[in-house]
Amino acid sequence: MQQSAQTRPQHAVTHDAMQSFSNATDPRLAEVMGLLVKHLHAFVAESNLTKAEWLKGLEFLTEAAKITSDERNEFSLFSDIMGISSMVDVVSQPPGGTSSSVLGPFHNHDSHTQPNGCDLTQGQPGDRVWLHGRVLDIHQKPIPNAEIDFWQNADNGLYPAQDPAQDPQNLRCKISCDPNGSFSLLTIRPHPYTVPTDGPVGALLAHSNRSIWRPSHFHIIVSAPGYVGLVTELFPSGSDYIDNDTVFGVRPGLIVDIKPCHDEQVAQRYGLTTPVNEVNFDFCLVKKN
Ligand code: BEZ
Ligand code: FE
């Protein structure tokens, strides 16, 4: 005999709420929403969530919505500081390639294409770093004409979007790799910086006595026709906060040494003296199925 809504046990709510998505036209929507309900209900039950706590959660989301705009997404930051963005990276990573890492809010689609070997420093302060390497497939074969999309913060720790004094194109570019998959550019040493703290996520981090810092990093998107695109970061070893990235983006394979390079030709090309700071990193892309 079927139980009525009044006599049904508490766990039937979970069953019914999961079932309510089962007729979705897209079966993947049914699966994901069903699992989301299942795990959120388990969280409510296990934590004995009070009404007051649930209301606080809703207030948090409301505040996040108020501060979110085209330029600023507090929900994306929330996902980052909860480790969800990194968890999605981890589970969606095709095996064999370079690890992916968080995109962050400062990527811009309209970076100008610069010649391979370009100098992005343009007289600004900062330790010069020659960043170069190759784009390879999982058999270590070069992928010709891959594209690099690069961005980072300036010597004051700020991205152009945070600093009206910077040219919007400062320290970012797109580069087409050569037929051997090689790319090269001159940039500066990046710096640690804090995630935005003026919204509800900042308040949550403060109440939780959590760090607001990210270690220094270069952002890179690598793409090539026929290969799974890679959104990643390179983290200079020894940077402050490398063991405590507040968005959990650091992976062991993405930590790079800034080493001294004694190549006179490289130094001359950029008007520097040896040794030049060098980061040499090969990216590995996985073929699309
Ligand atoms: C960043 O790397 O720029 C970043 C990533 C996640 C949250 C905030 C900033
Ligand atoms: Fe960043």
Coordinates of C-alpha atoms and ligand atoms in Angstrom, one line a residue:
M1 CA 0.0 0.0 0.0
Q2 CA 1.3 3.4 -0.9
Q3 CA 2.2 5.8 2.0
S4 CA 0.6 9.2 2.0
A5 CA 2.7 12.4 2.1
Q6 CA 2.0 12.7 5.8
T7 CA 3.2 9.2 6.8
R8 CA 6.1 8.8 4.4
P9 CA 9.5 8.6 6.1
Q10 CA 11.9 11.5 5.8
H11 CA 14.2 9.8 3.3
A12 CA 11.2 9.5 0.9
V13 CA 11.7 13.3 0.3
T14 CA 15.1 12.5 -1.2
H15 CA 13.7 9.7 -3.3
D16 CA 10.9 11.8 -4.6
A17 CA 13.1 14.9 -5.3
M18 CA 15.5 12.7 -7.2
Q19 CA 12.7 11.1 -9.1
S20 CA 11.3 14.5 -10.0
F21 CA 14.2 15.0 -12.4
S22 CA 14.0 11.6 -14.0
N23 CA 11.8 12.7 -17.0
A24 CA 14.3 15.3 -18.2
T25 CA 14.7 15.2 -22.0
D26 CA 18.4 15.1 -21.6
P27 CA 19.3 11.9 -19.6
R28 CA 22.5 13.5 -18.4
L29 CA 20.5 16.4 -16.8
A30 CA 18.4 13.7 -15.0
E31 CA 21.5 12.0 -13.8
V32 CA 23.4 15.1 -12.6
M33 CA 20.4 16.7 -10.9
G34 CA 19.4 13.5 -9.3
L35 CA 22.9 13.1 -7.8
L36 CA 23.0 16.7 -6.8
V37 CA 19.7 16.3 -4.9
K38 CA 21.0 13.1 -3.3
H39 CA 24.2 14.6 -2.0
L40 CA 22.7 17.9 -0.9
H41 CA 20.0 16.1 1.0
A42 CA 22.7 13.9 2.7
F43 CA 24.6 17.1 3.6
V44 CA 21.4 18.6 5.2
A45 CA 20.8 15.4 7.1
E46 CA 24.4 14.7 8.3
S47 CA 24.9 18.3 9.4
N48 CA 21.5 18.6 11.0
L49 CA 21.2 21.9 9.2
T50 CA 19.0 24.4 11.2
K51 CA 16.5 26.7 9.5
A52 CA 18.6 29.7 10.6
E53 CA 21.7 28.2 8.9
W54 CA 19.8 27.4 5.7
L55 CA 18.6 31.0 5.6
K56 CA 22.1 32.3 6.1
G57 CA 23.1 30.1 3.1
L58 CA 20.4 31.7 1.0
E59 CA 21.4 35.2 2.1
F60 CA 25.0 34.3 1.0
L61 CA 23.8 33.4 -2.4
T62 CA 21.6 36.5 -2.6
E63 CA 24.7 38.7 -1.8
A64 CA 26.7 36.8 -4.4
A65 CA 24.0 37.5 -7.0
K66 CA 24.0 41.2 -6.1
I67 CA 27.7 41.7 -6.6
T68 CA 27.9 39.6 -9.8
S69 CA 28.2 41.4 -13.1
D70 CA 29.6 40.8 -16.6
E71 CA 33.0 41.9 -15.2
R72 CA 32.8 40.0 -11.9
N73 CA 31.4 36.6 -11.0
E74 CA 31.1 35.9 -7.3
F75 CA 29.7 32.4 -8.0
S76 CA 32.7 31.4 -10.0
L77 CA 34.9 32.7 -7.1
F78 CA 32.8 30.6 -4.6
S79 CA 33.3 27.5 -6.8
D80 CA 37.1 28.3 -6.8
I81 CA 37.5 28.7 -3.0
M82 CA 35.3 25.6 -2.4
G83 CA 37.7 23.6 -4.5
I84 CA 34.9 22.7 -6.9
S85 CA 36.6 24.3 -10.0
S86 CA 39.7 22.3 -9.2
M87 CA 37.7 19.1 -8.6
V88 CA 36.1 19.5 -12.0
D89 CA 39.5 19.9 -13.5
V90 CA 40.7 16.8 -11.8
V91 CA 37.8 14.6 -12.9
S92 CA 37.5 15.9 -16.5
Q93 CA 41.2 15.7 -17.2
P94 CA 42.0 13.4 -20.1
P95 CA 44.8 11.0 -19.0
G96 CA 48.3 11.5 -20.3
G97 CA 48.3 15.3 -20.8
T98 CA 49.6 18.3 -18.8
S99 CA 47.4 18.9 -15.8
S100 CA 44.8 21.6 -16.1
S101 CA 44.3 24.3 -13.5
V102 CA 41.8 27.1 -12.8
L103 CA 41.0 29.8 -15.4
G104 CA 40.4 32.6 -12.9
P105 CA 38.5 35.8 -13.6
F106 CA 41.2 37.7 -15.5
H107 CA 41.3 35.9 -18.9
N108 CA 40.3 38.0 -21.8
H109 CA 39.5 36.6 -25.2
D110 CA 40.8 39.7 -27.1
S111 CA 44.5 39.4 -26.4
H112 CA 46.5 40.5 -29.4
T113 CA 48.5 38.0 -31.4
Q114 CA 52.2 38.7 -31.0
P115 CA 55.2 37.2 -32.9
N116 CA 56.7 34.0 -31.5
G117 CA 59.6 35.2 -29.3
C118 CA 57.9 38.5 -28.4
D119 CA 59.0 40.8 -25.6
L120 CA 56.0 41.6 -23.3
T121 CA 57.9 43.6 -20.8
Q122 CA 58.0 47.0 -22.6
G123 CA 60.1 48.9 -20.0
Q124 CA 57.9 48.0 -17.0
P125 CA 59.4 47.1 -13.6
G126 CA 60.0 43.4 -12.8
D127 CA 62.6 40.6 -13.0
R128 CA 62.8 39.5 -16.6
V129 CA 61.9 35.9 -17.3
W130 CA 62.3 34.1 -20.6
L131 CA 59.4 31.6 -20.9
H132 CA 59.7 29.0 -23.6
G133 CA 58.9 25.4 -24.5
R134 CA 57.1 23.2 -26.9
V135 CA 53.6 21.8 -27.4
L136 CA 53.7 18.0 -27.7
D137 CA 51.3 15.2 -28.1
I138 CA 51.3 12.2 -25.6
H139 CA 54.0 10.5 -27.7
Q140 CA 56.3 13.5 -27.2
K141 CA 55.8 14.5 -30.9
P142 CA 55.6 18.3 -31.6
I143 CA 52.2 19.6 -32.5
P144 CA 52.8 22.2 -35.3
N145 CA 51.0 25.6 -35.1
A146 CA 49.4 25.1 -31.7
E147 CA 48.3 28.4 -30.1
I148 CA 49.4 29.8 -26.7
D149 CA 47.2 32.3 -24.9
F150 CA 49.2 33.9 -22.1
W151 CA 48.4 36.3 -19.2
Q152 CA 49.8 37.2 -15.8
N153 CA 49.9 40.0 -13.2
A154 CA 52.3 42.9 -13.2
D155 CA 55.1 43.7 -10.7
N156 CA 52.6 45.4 -8.4
G157 CA 50.6 42.2 -8.2
L158 CA 47.7 43.5 -10.2
Y159 CA 46.1 42.5 -13.5
P160 CA 45.2 45.2 -16.0
A161 CA 41.5 44.8 -15.1
Q162 CA 42.4 45.8 -11.5
D163 CA 44.7 48.6 -12.4
P164 CA 43.7 51.6 -14.7
A165 CA 47.4 52.6 -14.9
Q166 CA 48.1 49.4 -17.0
D167 CA 47.5 49.1 -20.7
P168 CA 44.6 46.5 -21.0
Q169 CA 46.9 44.4 -23.1
N170 CA 49.7 44.4 -20.6
L171 CA 51.5 41.1 -20.1
R172 CA 49.2 39.1 -22.2
C173 CA 49.3 37.8 -25.7
K174 CA 48.4 35.0 -28.1
I175 CA 51.3 33.3 -29.9
S176 CA 51.2 30.8 -32.8
C177 CA 53.8 28.1 -32.2
D178 CA 56.3 27.3 -35.0
P179 CA 56.2 24.0 -37.0
N180 CA 58.2 22.3 -34.2
G181 CA 55.6 23.3 -31.7
S182 CA 58.0 25.8 -30.1
F183 CA 56.9 29.0 -28.4
S184 CA 58.9 31.7 -26.6
L185 CA 58.3 35.0 -24.9
L186 CA 59.9 37.5 -22.5
T187 CA 57.9 38.4 -19.5
I188 CA 58.4 39.3 -15.8
R189 CA 58.3 37.3 -12.7
P190 CA 54.6 37.1 -11.5
H191 CA 53.6 37.8 -7.9
P192 CA 51.3 36.3 -5.4
Y193 CA 48.0 38.2 -5.0
T194 CA 44.7 38.0 -3.1
V195 CA 41.4 36.9 -4.5
P196 CA 38.7 39.7 -4.4
T197 CA 37.6 40.0 -0.8
D198 CA 34.9 42.8 -0.9
G199 CA 32.0 40.4 -1.5
P200 CA 30.4 37.5 0.5
V201 CA 33.1 35.1 -0.5
G202 CA 35.7 37.4 1.1
A203 CA 33.5 37.5 4.3
L204 CA 33.3 33.7 4.3
L205 CA 37.1 33.4 4.0
A206 CA 37.5 35.9 6.9
H207 CA 35.0 34.1 9.1
S208 CA 36.8 30.8 8.3
N209 CA 40.2 32.2 9.1
R210 CA 41.3 31.2 5.6
S211 CA 44.1 32.6 3.5
I212 CA 43.0 34.9 0.7
W213 CA 46.3 34.4 -1.2
R214 CA 47.2 32.7 -4.4
P215 CA 50.9 31.8 -5.2
S216 CA 52.5 33.6 -8.2
H217 CA 51.6 32.0 -11.5
F218 CA 51.6 32.3 -15.3
H219 CA 48.2 31.6 -16.9
I220 CA 48.3 29.7 -20.2
I221 CA 45.7 28.2 -22.5
V222 CA 47.1 25.8 -25.1
S223 CA 45.0 24.8 -28.1
A224 CA 45.5 23.0 -31.4
P225 CA 43.0 21.6 -33.9
G226 CA 42.1 18.0 -33.1
Y227 CA 43.3 18.2 -29.5
V228 CA 41.6 18.7 -26.2
G229 CA 42.2 22.4 -25.2
L230 CA 44.2 22.9 -22.0
V231 CA 43.6 25.7 -19.5
T232 CA 46.5 25.7 -17.0
E233 CA 48.9 27.6 -14.9
L234 CA 52.7 27.4 -14.2
F235 CA 53.8 28.1 -10.6
P236 CA 57.4 29.2 -10.0
S237 CA 58.9 27.1 -7.3
G238 CA 59.6 28.8 -4.0
S239 CA 56.7 31.3 -4.3
D240 CA 54.9 32.3 -1.2
Y241 CA 51.6 30.4 -0.7
I242 CA 52.5 27.6 -3.1
D243 CA 51.5 25.1 -0.4
N244 CA 48.3 27.1 0.5
D245 CA 46.6 28.3 -2.7
T246 CA 43.2 29.5 -1.6
V247 CA 41.7 28.1 -4.9
F248 CA 43.6 24.8 -4.8
G249 CA 45.1 25.2 -8.3
V250 CA 48.6 24.0 -7.7
R251 CA 49.5 20.5 -9.1
P252 CA 52.9 19.0 -8.7
G253 CA 53.5 18.8 -12.5
L254 CA 52.8 22.5 -12.8
I255 CA 55.6 23.8 -10.5
V256 CA 58.5 25.2 -12.5
D257 CA 62.0 26.4 -11.6
I258 CA 63.1 29.8 -12.8
K259 CA 66.7 28.9 -13.7
P260 CA 69.7 30.9 -14.9
C261 CA 70.3 30.6 -18.7
H262 CA 73.7 31.5 -20.1
D263 CA 72.7 31.7 -23.8
E264 CA 74.3 34.9 -25.1
Q265 CA 72.0 35.0 -28.2
V266 CA 68.9 34.9 -26.0
A267 CA 70.3 37.7 -23.8
Q268 CA 71.2 39.8 -26.9
R269 CA 67.7 39.3 -28.5
Y270 CA 66.1 40.9 -25.5
G271 CA 68.8 43.4 -24.6
L272 CA 69.7 41.6 -21.4
T273 CA 72.9 40.3 -19.9
T274 CA 73.5 36.7 -19.0
P275 CA 72.4 34.9 -16.9
V276 CA 68.8 35.3 -18.0
N277 CA 66.0 33.9 -15.9
E278 CA 64.5 31.0 -17.8
V279 CA 61.5 28.8 -17.5
N280 CA 61.4 25.9 -20.0
F281 CA 58.2 23.9 -20.0
D282 CA 56.7 21.5 -22.6
F283 CA 52.9 21.2 -22.7
C284 CA 51.3 17.9 -23.6
L285 CA 47.9 17.8 -25.3
V286 CA 45.7 14.8 -25.7
K287 CA 43.9 14.0 -29.0
K288 CA 40.1 14.5 -29.1
N289 CA 38.2 11.3 -29.5
Ligands
BEZ1 C1 43.4 34.0 -10.7 O1 44.3 33.2 -10.9 O2 43.6 35.1 -11.3 C2 42.2 33.7 -9.9 C3 41.8 32.4 -9.9 C4 40.7 32.1 -9.1 C5 40.1 33.1 -8.3 C6 40.6 34.4 -8.3 C7 41.7 34.7 -9.1
FE2 FE 45.8 34.6 -11.8

